[in-house]
């Protein structure tokens, strides 16, 4: 049984955390994530949850408190973005290094300077290598679904890694949508009580975070990478079980009209909706275009990506962040590496767009598709990295 | 035999407590605190201040646990009767 209620992205995140019966929330408000923390603190004030809500003085402390609580065996949730995520950076590595299944919702926002509160993916990409599982949501429904699924994946005893659930600041955080929500009891059954391998327990003392020098550090990190591989394997079970419960099917990537597509666009998050809309329009004009949207960004779904692009002849990869001085943006780098590792050589170009909340228009997307179609014909790319939407 | 990456407990956990006790931080020392037991009035100020719990309490004066003392010199600085001198190892 499920029902439909109107929720914004932030409210959906708080609602999902509430239904996930989190034991501890330690969070610090930051635009555009603030409403997640506000809503959740209302649940606490109204006695609707039994969660311990810790008001902290900064995001560094928020993640530190989450780490302590998670070590003690609690189910832990937090949310942040932008400067807040940057301030947590140090602790993100400690959370993943200690193998703590914390779930954090990230309302993607640009990083300073210059100061800006609107969406791009610089925040998460800046902490890309922090060892967290990373998913990107397209709409409010996905925020709700992924916040719940994230606990299931993170808390799997073969995985035990934290998950960051990303969604575009304002575009999703502040948009009100009809959201299909599950019954409390269904979520409870889906997640069950968190189990632990090791935990902080005064009756059974253990040592966490001990000094680990050249004789063991490498082994611990190698093992952590194996956990990412396990997360990749277990991911399928999580989405399949969730589908059985909710009727909503997730996968590694969302594929749209790729079977016979000549040219395709790959992008993350809310932009995918617009890109599919434009693709549909072009299909009506007889242009063979398709769209690929990864839900899972870390671990990167290389195998599924290659399969989805089997027949595609050219590719435009959209990055909503810059990797200064790098050959390409972060998503494009991963896509090109994946293609090259399997000796698949098709023309690929990178589009940098939407920094600091700049909107991308249907016309711009159409132009990108046309460029990709041209590249499919000629087998060549004129401009490897294209900035779309910036005043020239 | 050292453990492989498949064998180490996850997250570098050591599944028991009090393991710092086994670690010989005394190896780090350049200067060693030496207590003049004739001057020591057993006030225990050094015992309170030592960051490594390396001052040993005895009946009439204190002693140093050189296995753990890393030679920071805080005890010598704090001793009100100058009973502790730091000597190069
Ligand atoms: S030198 Fe430092 S570590 Fe050693 S006993 Fe004195 S205070 Fe403790
Ligand atoms: S502080 Fe000085 S006098 Fe006091 S116990 Fe230590 S060594 Fe003795």
XYZ file of C-alpha atoms and ligand atoms in Angstrom:
497
model
C 0.000 0.000 0.000
C 1.226 3.450 -0.792
C -0.213 6.935 -0.924
C 0.557 10.125 -2.801
C 1.474 13.302 -0.942
C 2.828 16.657 -2.076
C 6.421 17.134 -0.980
C 9.398 19.255 -1.952
C 12.735 17.509 -2.462
C 13.896 18.558 0.977
C 10.648 17.453 2.619
C 10.848 14.117 0.821
C 14.365 13.611 2.197
C 13.217 14.342 5.757
C 10.141 12.144 5.341
C 12.241 9.244 4.053
C 14.697 9.628 6.951
C 11.775 9.605 9.378
C 10.344 6.418 7.886
C 13.813 4.872 7.927
C 13.655 5.227 11.721
C 17.069 6.801 12.031
C 18.512 6.698 15.539
C 20.653 9.812 15.238
C 20.633 12.946 13.088
C 23.486 15.423 13.456
C 23.197 18.213 10.929
C 23.819 21.857 10.314
C 21.497 23.890 8.107
C 22.776 25.385 4.850
C 20.879 26.739 1.839
C 19.328 25.000 -0.107
C 19.367 21.974 2.223
C 18.017 23.824 5.307
C 14.451 22.541 5.065
C 15.595 18.923 5.463
C 17.002 19.792 8.884
C 14.034 22.032 9.754
C 11.428 19.380 8.889
C 13.310 16.714 10.725
C 13.665 18.845 13.843
C 9.882 19.354 13.711
C 9.392 15.580 13.749
C 11.630 15.463 16.812
C 9.829 18.355 18.539
C 6.424 16.772 17.847
C 7.525 13.422 19.200
C 6.900 11.740 15.834
C 10.331 10.081 15.912
C 12.546 8.663 18.605
C 15.636 10.091 16.958
C 18.415 11.760 18.910
C 18.817 15.106 17.128
C 22.204 16.696 17.732
C 22.480 20.445 17.099
C 26.091 21.028 16.144
C 28.108 24.176 15.522
C 29.438 23.246 12.078
C 29.377 20.581 9.402
C 32.745 19.284 10.557
C 31.132 18.583 13.919
C 27.992 17.226 12.248
C 29.943 14.534 10.450
C 32.086 13.887 13.547
C 28.964 13.288 15.629
C 27.544 11.055 12.875
C 30.755 9.027 12.924
C 30.626 8.503 16.691
C 26.963 7.510 16.596
C 27.459 5.175 13.663
C 30.390 3.516 15.441
C 28.056 2.818 18.352
C 25.745 0.959 15.954
C 23.141 3.664 15.328
C 21.395 4.284 12.012
C 22.587 7.790 11.165
C 21.359 10.438 8.739
C 22.606 13.904 7.872
C 22.329 16.415 5.044
C 24.451 19.212 3.691
C 25.814 20.834 0.531
C 28.418 23.157 -0.919
C 30.614 24.888 1.707
C 29.156 22.572 4.335
C 30.244 19.490 2.429
C 33.642 21.087 1.870
C 33.958 21.681 5.625
C 33.136 18.004 6.211
C 35.738 16.876 3.713
C 38.202 15.588 6.302
C 35.529 13.625 8.156
C 34.059 12.106 4.963
C 37.219 10.032 4.584
C 37.061 8.988 8.230
C 33.457 7.826 7.827
C 34.290 5.678 4.809
C 37.673 4.578 6.192
C 36.029 3.333 9.386
C 33.371 1.651 7.212
C 30.351 3.453 8.645
C 27.015 3.189 6.805
C 25.962 6.827 7.256
C 23.460 8.233 4.763
C 23.826 11.870 3.765
C 21.563 13.827 1.435
C 23.440 16.449 -0.560
C 21.474 19.331 -2.103
C 24.081 20.084 -4.780
C 25.191 23.698 -4.821
C 28.109 25.663 -6.275
C 31.250 26.342 -4.243
C 32.651 29.795 -3.419
C 34.278 32.044 -4.615
C 32.409 33.946 -5.894
C 29.675 33.093 -3.424
C 26.632 31.463 -4.992
C 23.763 29.437 -3.513
C 22.496 27.789 -6.702
C 22.987 24.404 -8.255
C 25.965 22.755 -9.787
C 27.824 19.572 -8.896
C 31.143 21.106 -7.780
C 30.465 20.213 -4.144
C 30.134 16.459 -4.579
C 32.753 16.318 -7.323
C 35.158 18.116 -4.983
C 34.757 15.182 -2.587
C 34.444 12.640 -5.373
C 37.205 10.363 -4.096
C 36.119 10.290 -0.444
C 35.135 6.628 -0.612
C 31.379 7.173 -0.357
C 28.804 5.489 -2.554
C 27.293 8.305 -4.626
C 23.897 8.402 -6.329
C 22.295 11.253 -8.259
C 18.521 11.841 -8.285
C 16.469 13.385 -11.052
C 13.321 14.414 -9.185
C 11.599 14.473 -5.800
C 10.344 10.898 -6.058
C 13.902 9.703 -6.594
C 15.100 11.647 -3.540
C 12.531 9.809 -1.427
C 13.296 6.415 -2.954
C 17.068 6.795 -2.836
C 17.220 8.029 0.740
C 15.543 4.775 1.820
C 17.456 2.508 -0.570
C 20.744 4.096 0.525
C 20.381 2.710 4.062
C 19.794 -0.782 2.683
C 22.894 -0.663 0.486
C 25.167 1.050 3.017
C 24.223 -1.199 5.925
C 24.774 -4.470 4.062
C 27.471 -6.209 6.121
C 29.475 -6.958 2.979
C 29.398 -3.265 2.038
C 29.468 -1.024 5.136
C 30.175 2.188 3.264
C 28.457 5.564 3.613
C 26.194 6.846 0.828
C 25.706 10.380 -0.476
C 22.311 10.930 -2.105
C 22.712 13.900 -4.458
C 19.970 16.112 -5.825
C 20.065 19.480 -7.523
C 19.776 22.472 -5.215
C 16.547 24.483 -5.670
C 15.603 22.633 -8.888
C 14.730 19.582 -6.772
C 15.071 20.728 -3.168
C 12.431 23.430 -3.526
C 10.190 21.863 -6.184
C 6.884 20.456 -4.940
C 5.847 17.187 -6.569
C 3.385 14.363 -6.065
C 5.388 11.718 -4.262
C 4.400 8.090 -3.860
C 5.299 7.239 -0.300
C 5.361 3.804 1.256
C 3.652 2.720 4.447
C 5.845 3.141 7.542
C 5.614 -0.587 8.172
C 6.839 -1.415 4.637
C 9.928 0.756 5.066
C 10.516 -0.797 8.467
C 10.390 -4.271 6.984
C 12.578 -3.315 4.025
C 15.324 -1.895 6.211
C 15.007 -3.987 9.399
C 17.267 -3.123 12.355
C 20.860 -2.175 11.574
C 23.346 -4.940 12.306
C 27.048 -4.350 12.976
C 30.301 -6.228 12.617
C 32.140 -4.188 15.230
C 30.797 -1.434 17.435
C 31.721 0.889 20.277
C 30.569 -0.922 23.388
C 31.942 -0.324 26.882
C 31.281 -3.968 27.794
C 33.389 -5.184 24.907
C 36.103 -2.581 24.311
C 37.601 -2.275 20.828
C 40.003 0.120 19.186
C 38.752 2.241 16.278
C 40.832 4.613 14.227
C 44.177 3.398 15.563
C 47.441 4.547 14.016
C 48.079 2.344 10.984
C 51.492 2.887 9.446
C 53.061 1.554 6.221
C 52.764 -2.025 7.478
C 48.929 -2.097 7.383
C 47.416 1.080 5.888
C 47.627 -0.232 2.318
C 45.808 -3.465 3.223
C 43.000 -1.537 4.914
C 42.546 0.683 1.843
C 42.695 -2.250 -0.579
C 39.948 -3.868 1.441
C 37.904 -0.647 1.295
C 38.050 -0.735 -2.504
C 36.719 -4.290 -2.340
C 33.746 -2.943 -0.377
C 33.010 -0.661 -3.356
C 33.002 -3.753 -5.584
C 30.612 -5.444 -3.159
C 28.401 -2.348 -3.202
C 28.306 -2.668 -6.983
C 27.191 -6.310 -6.751
C 24.678 -5.770 -3.945
C 23.155 -2.715 -5.634
C 21.051 -4.929 -7.911
C 19.468 -6.780 -4.985
C 18.603 -3.513 -3.278
C 16.843 -1.973 -6.282
C 15.059 -5.261 -7.096
C 13.778 -5.633 -3.536
C 12.697 -2.008 -3.536
C 10.908 -2.485 -6.843
C 8.959 -5.422 -5.419
C 7.867 -3.166 -2.580
C 7.238 0.106 -4.411
C 6.679 -0.817 -8.048
C 9.384 1.677 -9.016
C 12.298 0.172 -10.914
C 15.808 1.553 -10.572
C 18.964 0.365 -12.212
C 22.593 1.435 -12.544
C 21.650 3.807 -15.345
C 18.439 5.004 -16.908
C 18.418 4.303 -20.642
C 16.221 6.235 -23.049
C 15.873 5.291 -26.727
C 19.418 4.011 -26.981
C 18.829 0.746 -28.912
C 19.027 2.405 -32.322
C 20.435 5.801 -31.340
C 23.257 7.272 -33.413
C 24.038 10.022 -30.948
C 23.482 10.152 -27.202
C 23.793 12.560 -24.299
C 24.941 11.401 -20.862
C 24.116 13.579 -17.863
C 23.416 13.439 -14.129
C 20.486 14.657 -12.062
C 17.554 16.875 -12.935
C 18.919 17.914 -16.347
C 18.087 14.423 -17.653
C 14.353 15.230 -17.756
C 14.893 18.169 -20.069
C 17.343 16.239 -22.240
C 14.843 13.398 -22.701
C 12.130 15.909 -23.591
C 14.320 17.367 -26.340
C 15.307 13.864 -27.484
C 11.636 12.977 -27.902
C 11.076 16.065 -30.014
C 14.054 15.221 -32.232
C 12.871 11.607 -32.548
C 9.599 12.946 -33.961
C 11.676 14.652 -36.624
C 13.338 11.335 -37.384
C 16.684 12.007 -35.663
C 18.071 8.967 -33.903
C 19.087 10.276 -30.502
C 19.077 8.780 -27.015
C 19.823 9.673 -23.392
C 21.760 7.887 -20.654
C 21.510 8.953 -17.033
C 23.627 7.207 -14.389
C 21.860 6.882 -11.048
C 24.972 5.394 -9.548
C 28.129 7.488 -9.887
C 30.362 5.738 -7.311
C 31.058 2.899 -7.791
C 30.987 3.866 -11.477
C 28.730 1.587 -13.540
C 31.276 0.896 -16.319
C 29.955 -2.484 -17.406
C 26.357 -1.328 -17.748
C 27.431 1.907 -19.417
C 29.313 0.030 -22.138
C 26.355 -2.232 -22.710
C 23.915 0.672 -22.947
C 26.141 2.422 -25.496
C 26.784 -0.670 -27.630
C 25.157 0.756 -30.748
C 25.787 4.452 -30.191
C 28.108 6.190 -32.648
C 28.796 9.464 -30.872
C 28.444 10.890 -27.412
C 28.095 14.222 -25.630
C 28.825 14.071 -21.886
C 27.362 16.860 -19.768
C 29.273 17.961 -16.686
C 27.783 20.438 -14.227
C 31.172 21.105 -12.659
C 34.690 21.905 -13.731
C 37.816 19.983 -12.984
C 40.219 22.885 -13.403
C 43.162 22.033 -15.595
C 41.976 18.468 -16.244
C 41.410 17.216 -19.806
C 37.643 16.844 -19.150
C 34.974 17.296 -16.490
C 34.662 14.467 -13.935
C 31.787 12.545 -15.555
C 33.303 12.817 -19.025
C 36.680 11.605 -17.740
C 35.034 8.467 -16.351
C 33.049 7.856 -19.528
C 36.083 8.247 -21.798
C 38.223 6.051 -19.539
C 35.518 3.372 -19.601
C 35.186 3.476 -23.390
C 38.942 3.491 -23.964
C 39.526 0.595 -21.551
C 37.336 -1.565 -23.804
C 38.871 -0.141 -26.969
C 35.608 1.474 -27.971
C 36.561 4.512 -29.984
C 33.674 6.763 -30.879
C 33.734 10.554 -31.039
C 33.015 11.969 -27.580
C 32.848 15.586 -26.473
C 32.368 17.180 -23.102
C 29.841 19.912 -22.383
C 30.378 22.062 -19.304
C 27.074 23.706 -18.395
C 24.928 25.154 -15.637
C 27.601 26.417 -13.242
C 26.233 28.426 -10.317
C 22.622 27.674 -11.250
C 22.730 28.899 -14.868
C 19.816 27.184 -16.613
C 20.360 25.109 -19.729
C 17.658 25.676 -22.373
C 15.906 23.184 -24.694
C 17.483 25.034 -27.641
C 20.970 24.505 -26.200
C 20.275 20.807 -25.657
C 19.019 20.523 -29.241
C 22.239 22.147 -30.491
C 24.275 19.626 -28.475
C 22.313 16.745 -30.004
C 22.891 18.191 -33.485
C 26.626 18.459 -32.847
C 26.662 14.860 -31.636
C 24.721 13.715 -34.720
C 27.233 15.520 -36.905
C 30.092 13.820 -35.050
C 28.374 10.447 -35.585
C 28.405 11.095 -39.346
C 31.892 12.517 -39.712
C 33.500 10.456 -36.946
C 35.173 13.655 -35.748
C 34.760 16.107 -32.898
C 35.481 19.784 -33.527
C 35.616 20.975 -29.935
C 36.566 18.458 -27.231
C 35.310 20.598 -24.331
C 32.448 22.955 -25.023
C 31.107 25.552 -22.610
C 27.364 25.860 -23.160
C 25.384 28.762 -21.725
C 28.329 30.996 -20.865
C 28.431 34.473 -22.463
C 31.179 34.415 -25.084
C 52.990 -13.385 9.857
C 51.330 -10.214 8.751
C 47.698 -10.305 7.639
C 46.732 -9.835 3.967
C 44.120 -7.316 2.830
C 41.555 -10.095 2.848
C 42.324 -10.925 6.463
C 42.615 -7.550 8.216
C 39.534 -6.597 10.247
C 37.464 -3.976 8.364
C 38.241 -0.307 8.772
C 41.520 -1.019 10.577
C 39.584 -2.016 13.697
C 41.566 -3.722 16.435
C 38.958 -5.973 18.024
C 40.188 -5.423 21.589
C 40.771 -2.476 23.910
C 43.790 -0.933 25.613
C 46.143 -1.627 22.719
C 48.076 1.638 23.137
C 49.570 -0.011 26.228
C 51.562 -2.344 23.983
C 52.976 0.440 21.862
C 56.493 1.512 22.856
C 56.196 5.293 22.574
C 59.342 5.467 24.743
C 61.244 4.982 21.477
C 60.426 8.553 20.494
C 62.362 10.117 23.380
C 65.331 12.457 22.900
C 65.360 13.808 26.457
C 64.569 11.644 29.427
C 63.017 12.932 32.690
C 65.104 11.971 35.712
C 63.580 12.323 39.160
C 65.624 13.378 42.164
C 63.799 11.353 44.805
C 65.395 13.434 47.564
C 63.734 16.589 46.236
C 60.383 15.041 45.276
C 57.596 15.954 47.726
C 55.107 13.521 46.116
C 52.648 16.316 45.253
C 51.570 14.381 42.095
C 51.406 17.486 39.909
C 53.544 15.701 37.305
C 51.223 12.682 37.516
C 48.256 14.913 36.679
C 50.006 16.733 33.845
C 51.754 13.857 32.045
C 49.859 13.426 28.742
C 50.947 9.800 28.457
C 50.118 8.529 31.943
C 53.797 7.703 32.303
C 54.312 8.840 35.886
C 54.188 5.948 38.313
C 52.966 6.594 41.850
C 55.046 5.112 44.624
C 54.762 5.287 48.417
C 57.065 8.315 48.994
C 57.923 9.689 45.564
C 57.128 9.175 41.880
C 58.894 7.217 39.149
C 58.771 7.206 35.336
C 57.461 4.481 33.033
C 60.166 4.742 30.381
C 58.424 2.226 28.079
C 55.749 4.866 27.379
C 57.316 8.232 28.389
C 58.033 10.094 25.149
C 60.135 12.792 26.746
C 57.942 15.851 26.224
C 59.271 17.558 29.368
C 55.924 18.739 30.698
C 56.549 17.039 34.048
C 59.888 18.845 34.493
C 58.283 22.177 33.574
C 55.412 21.716 36.041
C 57.280 20.258 39.050
C 57.054 22.989 41.742
C 60.299 21.921 43.497
C 62.370 21.280 40.345
C 62.818 17.616 41.219
C 62.793 16.578 37.546
C 65.610 17.272 35.071
C 65.546 16.418 31.390
C 68.723 14.587 30.347
C 69.730 13.811 26.808
C 69.454 10.087 26.103
S 58.535 13.671 29.870
Fe 56.421 13.921 29.243
S 55.793 11.812 28.825
Fe 57.622 11.649 29.997
S 56.905 11.470 32.090
Fe 57.328 13.635 31.726
S 55.355 14.458 31.129
Fe 55.219 12.228 30.928
S 55.744 17.263 40.527
Fe 57.798 17.108 41.316
S 57.527 17.022 43.496
Fe 55.525 16.658 42.630
S 55.424 14.424 42.516
Fe 56.220 15.131 40.557
S 58.428 15.019 40.795
Fe 57.568 14.922 42.839
